[in-house]
Coordinates of N, CA and C in Angstrom, one line a residue:
Q216 N -133.9 13.4 -95.7 CA -132.9 12.5 -95.5 C -133.6 10.8 -95.4
V217 N -133.1 10.3 -96.3 CA -133.1 8.9 -95.9 C -132.7 7.7 -95.4
Q218 N -133.9 6.7 -94.9 CA -133.3 5.8 -93.8 C -133.4 4.9 -94.0
L219 N -133.1 3.2 -94.0 CA -134.1 2.5 -93.6 C -133.5 2.1 -92.1
V220 N -134.9 1.7 -91.6 CA -134.1 1.2 -89.8 C -135.1 -0.8 -89.7
E221 N -134.0 -1.5 -89.6 CA -134.4 -2.9 -89.4 C -135.0 -3.0 -88.1
S222 N -136.1 -3.9 -87.6 CA -136.0 -5.0 -86.2 C -136.6 -6.5 -87.2
G223 N -136.7 -6.2 -85.5 CA -136.8 -8.7 -85.3 C -136.0 -9.3 -85.3
G224 N -134.9 -8.9 -85.2 CA -134.0 -9.5 -84.9 C -134.1 -10.4 -83.5
G225 N -132.6 -11.4 -83.3 CA -132.8 -12.0 -82.2 C -132.8 -13.2 -82.0
L226 N -132.4 -13.8 -80.7 CA -132.1 -15.4 -80.5 C -133.4 -16.4 -80.5
V227 N -132.5 -17.5 -81.3 CA -133.8 -18.4 -81.6 C -134.0 -19.4 -81.8
Q228 N -134.4 -20.6 -80.9 CA -133.9 -22.2 -81.6 C -134.2 -22.9 -83.0
A229 N -132.4 -23.9 -82.9 CA -132.9 -24.1 -84.5 C -134.1 -24.3 -85.0
G230 N -135.0 -24.3 -85.6 CA -136.4 -24.9 -86.3 C -137.0 -23.7 -85.7
G231 N -137.2 -22.9 -85.5 CA -138.0 -21.7 -84.9 C -137.8 -20.4 -86.2
S232 N -138.5 -19.4 -85.6 CA -139.2 -18.7 -86.2 C -138.6 -17.1 -86.2
L233 N -138.8 -16.3 -87.0 CA -138.1 -15.3 -87.4 C -139.2 -14.7 -88.2
R234 N -139.5 -12.9 -87.7 CA -139.8 -12.2 -88.7 C -139.2 -10.7 -89.0
L235 N -138.5 -10.4 -89.7 CA -137.2 -9.5 -90.0 C -138.6 -8.0 -90.7
S236 N -138.8 -6.9 -90.0 CA -138.7 -5.9 -91.2 C -138.1 -5.0 -91.1
C237 N -138.3 -4.0 -92.4 CA -137.2 -2.0 -93.2 C -138.5 -1.4 -93.0
A238 N -138.3 -0.6 -92.8 CA -139.4 0.7 -93.5 C -138.2 1.7 -93.4
A239 N -138.2 2.4 -94.4 CA -137.4 3.3 -95.5 C -138.9 4.3 -95.0
S240 N -137.5 6.4 -94.3 CA -138.2 6.9 -94.6 C -137.8 7.9 -95.3
G241 N -138.2 9.0 -94.5 CA -137.6 10.3 -95.7 C -138.3 10.9 -97.3
N242 N -137.6 11.7 -97.7 CA -137.8 12.0 -99.0 C -137.5 11.4 -99.9
I243 N -138.8 10.4 -100.2 CA -138.2 9.2 -101.0 C -139.7 9.9 -102.4
F244 N -138.6 10.0 -103.5 CA -139.4 9.4 -104.6 C -140.4 8.3 -105.0
R245 N -139.3 7.5 -104.9 CA -139.5 6.1 -105.7 C -138.2 4.8 -105.4
I246 N -139.2 3.8 -104.1 CA -138.5 2.8 -104.9 C -138.4 1.7 -105.5
D247 N -137.5 0.9 -106.2 CA -137.5 -0.3 -107.2 C -137.4 -1.3 -106.1
A248 N -136.5 -2.0 -106.2 CA -135.9 -3.2 -105.5 C -135.7 -2.9 -103.8
M249 N -135.8 -4.3 -103.7 CA -135.9 -3.7 -101.7 C -135.2 -6.0 -102.0
G250 N -134.3 -5.4 -100.4 CA -133.9 -6.8 -100.4 C -133.4 -6.9 -98.8
W251 N -132.8 -8.2 -98.9 CA -132.4 -8.6 -97.0 C -131.1 -9.2 -97.6
H252 N -129.6 -9.0 -96.9 CA -128.5 -9.3 -97.4 C -128.1 -10.0 -96.1
R253 N -127.0 -10.6 -95.6 CA -126.4 -11.4 -94.5 C -124.9 -11.6 -94.3
Q254 N -124.7 -11.3 -92.9 CA -122.6 -11.2 -92.9 C -122.2 -11.6 -91.9
A255 N -122.1 -13.3 -92.1 CA -121.7 -13.6 -90.5 C -120.2 -13.2 -90.3
P256 N -120.1 -13.6 -89.1 CA -118.2 -13.4 -89.0 C -118.0 -14.1 -89.7
G257 N -116.4 -13.3 -90.7 CA -115.7 -14.3 -91.5 C -116.0 -14.1 -92.5
K258 N -117.2 -13.9 -92.8 CA -117.2 -14.2 -94.6 C -118.1 -12.7 -95.0
Q259 N -118.3 -13.3 -96.3 CA -118.1 -11.9 -97.1 C -120.2 -11.7 -96.7
R260 N -120.9 -10.5 -97.7 CA -121.5 -10.1 -97.2 C -122.7 -10.9 -98.7
E261 N -124.2 -11.5 -98.4 CA -124.3 -12.6 -99.2 C -125.9 -12.1 -99.0
L262 N -126.4 -12.2 -100.6 CA -127.6 -11.8 -100.9 C -128.7 -13.0 -100.1
V263 N -129.4 -12.6 -99.8 CA -130.1 -13.6 -99.1 C -132.2 -13.4 -100.3
A264 N -132.1 -12.4 -99.9 CA -133.6 -12.5 -101.1 C -134.0 -11.4 -101.9
S265 N -134.2 -10.6 -102.4 CA -134.8 -9.4 -102.9 C -136.1 -9.8 -103.3
I266 N -137.1 -8.0 -103.9 CA -138.3 -7.8 -104.6 C -138.0 -6.8 -105.3
T267 N -139.0 -7.2 -106.3 CA -139.0 -5.8 -107.1 C -140.6 -5.1 -106.9
Y268 N -140.3 -3.8 -107.2 CA -142.0 -2.9 -106.9 C -143.1 -4.4 -107.1
D269 N -142.9 -4.6 -108.4 CA -143.8 -5.3 -108.9 C -144.4 -6.6 -108.2
G270 N -143.3 -7.2 -107.2 CA -143.4 -8.3 -106.7 C -142.6 -10.0 -107.1
N271 N -141.2 -9.3 -107.4 CA -140.6 -10.3 -108.6 C -139.8 -10.8 -107.3
T272 N -139.4 -11.6 -106.9 CA -138.4 -12.2 -105.6 C -137.8 -13.1 -106.3
K273 N -136.3 -13.1 -105.9 CA -135.0 -13.5 -105.9 C -134.6 -13.8 -104.4
Y274 N -133.8 -15.7 -104.3 CA -133.7 -15.7 -103.4 C -132.5 -16.6 -103.2
G275 N -131.3 -16.4 -102.5 CA -130.2 -17.2 -102.5 C -130.9 -18.4 -102.0
D276 N -129.5 -19.7 -102.5 CA -129.6 -21.5 -102.9 C -129.9 -21.7 -101.2
S277 N -129.1 -21.0 -100.1 CA -129.3 -21.3 -98.7 C -130.8 -21.4 -98.2
V278 N -131.1 -20.2 -98.2 CA -132.7 -20.1 -97.7 C -133.7 -20.2 -98.8
K279 N -133.7 -20.5 -100.2 CA -134.5 -21.0 -100.6 C -135.9 -21.9 -100.3
G280 N -137.4 -21.6 -100.3 CA -137.7 -22.8 -99.5 C -138.3 -22.7 -97.8
R281 N -137.5 -22.0 -97.2 CA -137.7 -22.0 -96.3 C -137.2 -20.2 -95.7
F282 N -137.0 -19.2 -96.5 CA -137.1 -17.6 -95.5 C -138.0 -17.4 -97.4
T283 N -139.4 -16.1 -97.0 CA -140.0 -15.1 -98.0 C -140.2 -14.1 -97.9
I284 N -139.6 -12.8 -98.8 CA -139.6 -11.8 -98.8 C -141.0 -11.5 -99.0
S285 N -141.2 -10.1 -98.7 CA -142.9 -9.7 -99.2 C -142.5 -8.1 -98.7
R286 N -143.1 -7.0 -99.0 CA -143.0 -6.0 -99.2 C -144.4 -5.1 -99.0
I287 N -144.7 -4.1 -99.0 CA -145.9 -3.2 -99.2 C -145.7 -1.6 -99.3
N288 N -146.0 -2.0 -100.2 CA -145.0 -0.4 -101.7 C -146.2 0.2 -100.8
A289 N -146.9 0.6 -99.7 CA -147.6 1.8 -99.9 C -147.0 2.3 -98.4
K290 N -146.1 1.3 -97.5 CA -146.0 1.5 -96.2 C -144.2 1.9 -96.3
N291 N -143.6 1.5 -98.2 CA -142.6 1.6 -97.6 C -142.1 0.7 -97.0
T292 N -141.7 -1.0 -97.0 CA -141.5 -1.7 -95.9 C -141.3 -2.8 -96.7
V293 N -140.2 -3.3 -96.2 CA -140.1 -5.1 -96.6 C -140.5 -6.2 -96.0
Y294 N -140.6 -7.5 -95.8 CA -140.5 -8.0 -94.2 C -139.4 -9.0 -94.8
L295 N -138.9 -9.9 -94.0 CA -138.3 -11.4 -94.0 C -139.0 -12.0 -93.3
Q296 N -139.8 -12.9 -93.8 CA -139.9 -14.2 -92.4 C -139.5 -15.5 -92.8
L297 N -138.5 -15.7 -91.9 CA -137.9 -16.9 -91.4 C -138.3 -18.2 -90.4
N298 N -138.1 -19.2 -91.5 CA -138.7 -20.2 -90.3 C -137.4 -21.9 -90.9
S299 N -137.8 -22.5 -90.0 CA -137.1 -23.7 -90.6 C -135.6 -23.4 -90.0
L300 N -135.4 -22.0 -89.0 CA -133.9 -21.3 -89.1 C -132.4 -22.9 -88.5
K301 N -131.6 -22.7 -89.2 CA -130.3 -23.1 -89.0 C -129.1 -22.7 -88.1
P302 N -128.7 -23.1 -87.3 CA -126.8 -22.7 -86.8 C -126.7 -20.8 -87.6
E303 N -126.5 -22.2 -89.0 CA -126.1 -21.4 -89.9 C -126.5 -19.9 -90.5
D304 N -127.6 -19.5 -89.9 CA -128.4 -18.5 -90.7 C -127.7 -17.8 -89.6
T305 N -127.4 -17.8 -88.9 CA -126.8 -17.2 -87.6 C -125.8 -15.8 -87.9
A306 N -126.2 -14.4 -87.7 CA -125.8 -13.4 -89.0 C -126.2 -12.1 -88.8
V307 N -125.5 -11.0 -89.4 CA -126.3 -9.7 -89.1 C -127.2 -10.3 -90.8
Y308 N -128.2 -9.4 -90.3 CA -128.9 -8.5 -91.7 C -129.6 -7.7 -92.5
Y309 N -128.6 -7.5 -93.1 CA -129.3 -5.6 -94.1 C -129.8 -5.6 -94.4
C310 N -131.3 -4.5 -94.6 CA -132.0 -4.5 -95.6 C -131.4 -3.1 -96.6
N311 N -131.8 -3.4 -97.5 CA -131.5 -2.7 -98.8 C -132.6 -2.2 -98.9
A312 N -132.3 -0.7 -100.2 CA -133.6 -0.7 -101.1 C -132.2 0.2 -102.4
E313 N -133.5 -0.1 -103.2 CA -132.3 0.7 -104.2 C -133.7 1.7 -104.3
L314 N -133.7 3.1 -104.6 CA -134.4 4.4 -104.4 C -133.9 5.7 -104.8
L315 N -135.3 6.3 -104.9 CA -135.4 7.7 -105.5 C -135.4 8.7 -105.0
P316 N -134.4 8.9 -104.7 CA -135.4 10.6 -102.8 C -135.5 11.6 -104.1
I317 N -136.5 12.8 -103.5 CA -137.6 13.8 -104.1 C -135.9 15.1 -104.4
G318 N -136.1 15.6 -105.4 CA -135.2 16.1 -105.9 C -133.9 15.9 -106.3
E319 N -133.5 14.6 -106.9 CA -132.7 14.0 -107.4 C -133.2 12.8 -108.9
W320 N -131.7 13.2 -109.6 CA -131.6 12.3 -110.6 C -131.4 11.3 -110.9
R321 N -130.8 10.6 -109.9 CA -130.2 9.2 -109.9 C -130.3 8.4 -109.1
G322 N -131.0 7.5 -108.5 CA -131.3 6.5 -108.1 C -130.0 5.7 -106.9
R323 N -129.9 5.0 -106.0 CA -129.0 4.3 -106.1 C -129.6 3.3 -104.3
D324 N -128.8 2.8 -104.2 CA -128.8 1.9 -102.7 C -128.6 2.3 -101.8
Y325 N -129.6 2.0 -100.9 CA -129.4 2.6 -99.0 C -129.5 1.9 -98.6
W326 N -128.8 1.5 -97.4 CA -128.4 0.5 -96.3 C -128.6 0.8 -94.8
G327 N -129.8 -0.2 -94.3 CA -130.0 -0.2 -92.9 C -128.8 -0.4 -92.0
Q328 N -129.2 -0.5 -91.0 CA -128.0 -1.3 -89.9 C -127.7 -1.8 -89.0
G329 N -128.8 -2.8 -89.9 CA -128.7 -4.4 -89.7 C -128.7 -4.6 -88.3
T330 N -129.4 -6.2 -88.7 CA -130.3 -6.7 -86.8 C -129.9 -7.5 -86.4
Q331 N -129.2 -8.3 -85.8 CA -128.9 -9.0 -85.4 C -129.6 -11.1 -85.4
V332 N -129.5 -12.0 -85.7 CA -129.8 -13.2 -86.1 C -129.6 -14.2 -85.1
T333 N -129.4 -14.9 -84.3 CA -128.8 -15.7 -84.0 C -129.7 -17.1 -83.1
V334 N -129.2 -18.5 -84.5 CA -129.8 -19.4 -84.1 C -129.2 -20.5 -83.3
S335 N -129.2 -21.3 -82.3 CA -128.4 -21.8 -81.1 C -129.0 -23.1 -81.9
S336 N -128.3 -24.6 -81.1 CA -128.6 -25.5 -81.7 C -129.1 -26.0 -80.8

């Protein structure tokens, strides 16, 4: 069974920083893209950042220049460095991974349970 577990969320003042981690575990054959999405109360889930196996990245417009996504393939782990945080960054942050479990023929998206990030003004 595959699972993704996030950590690193919390409460921080505006202008501060946080680092989120997400580790995938279980019977994994291959992980392709990994990423982070977020969902604020009353809003739709939106892409924060994504990264391919080869390290190509993509960011949502609202976080460009402030957030940095990275991964360590050998550890099946993706990170999100959040700098210059703003109150509007407050949301539940979800990790996702496009992966192929051992013994299966088709990969799909797996999601973590989410971690709360709260930025106070």
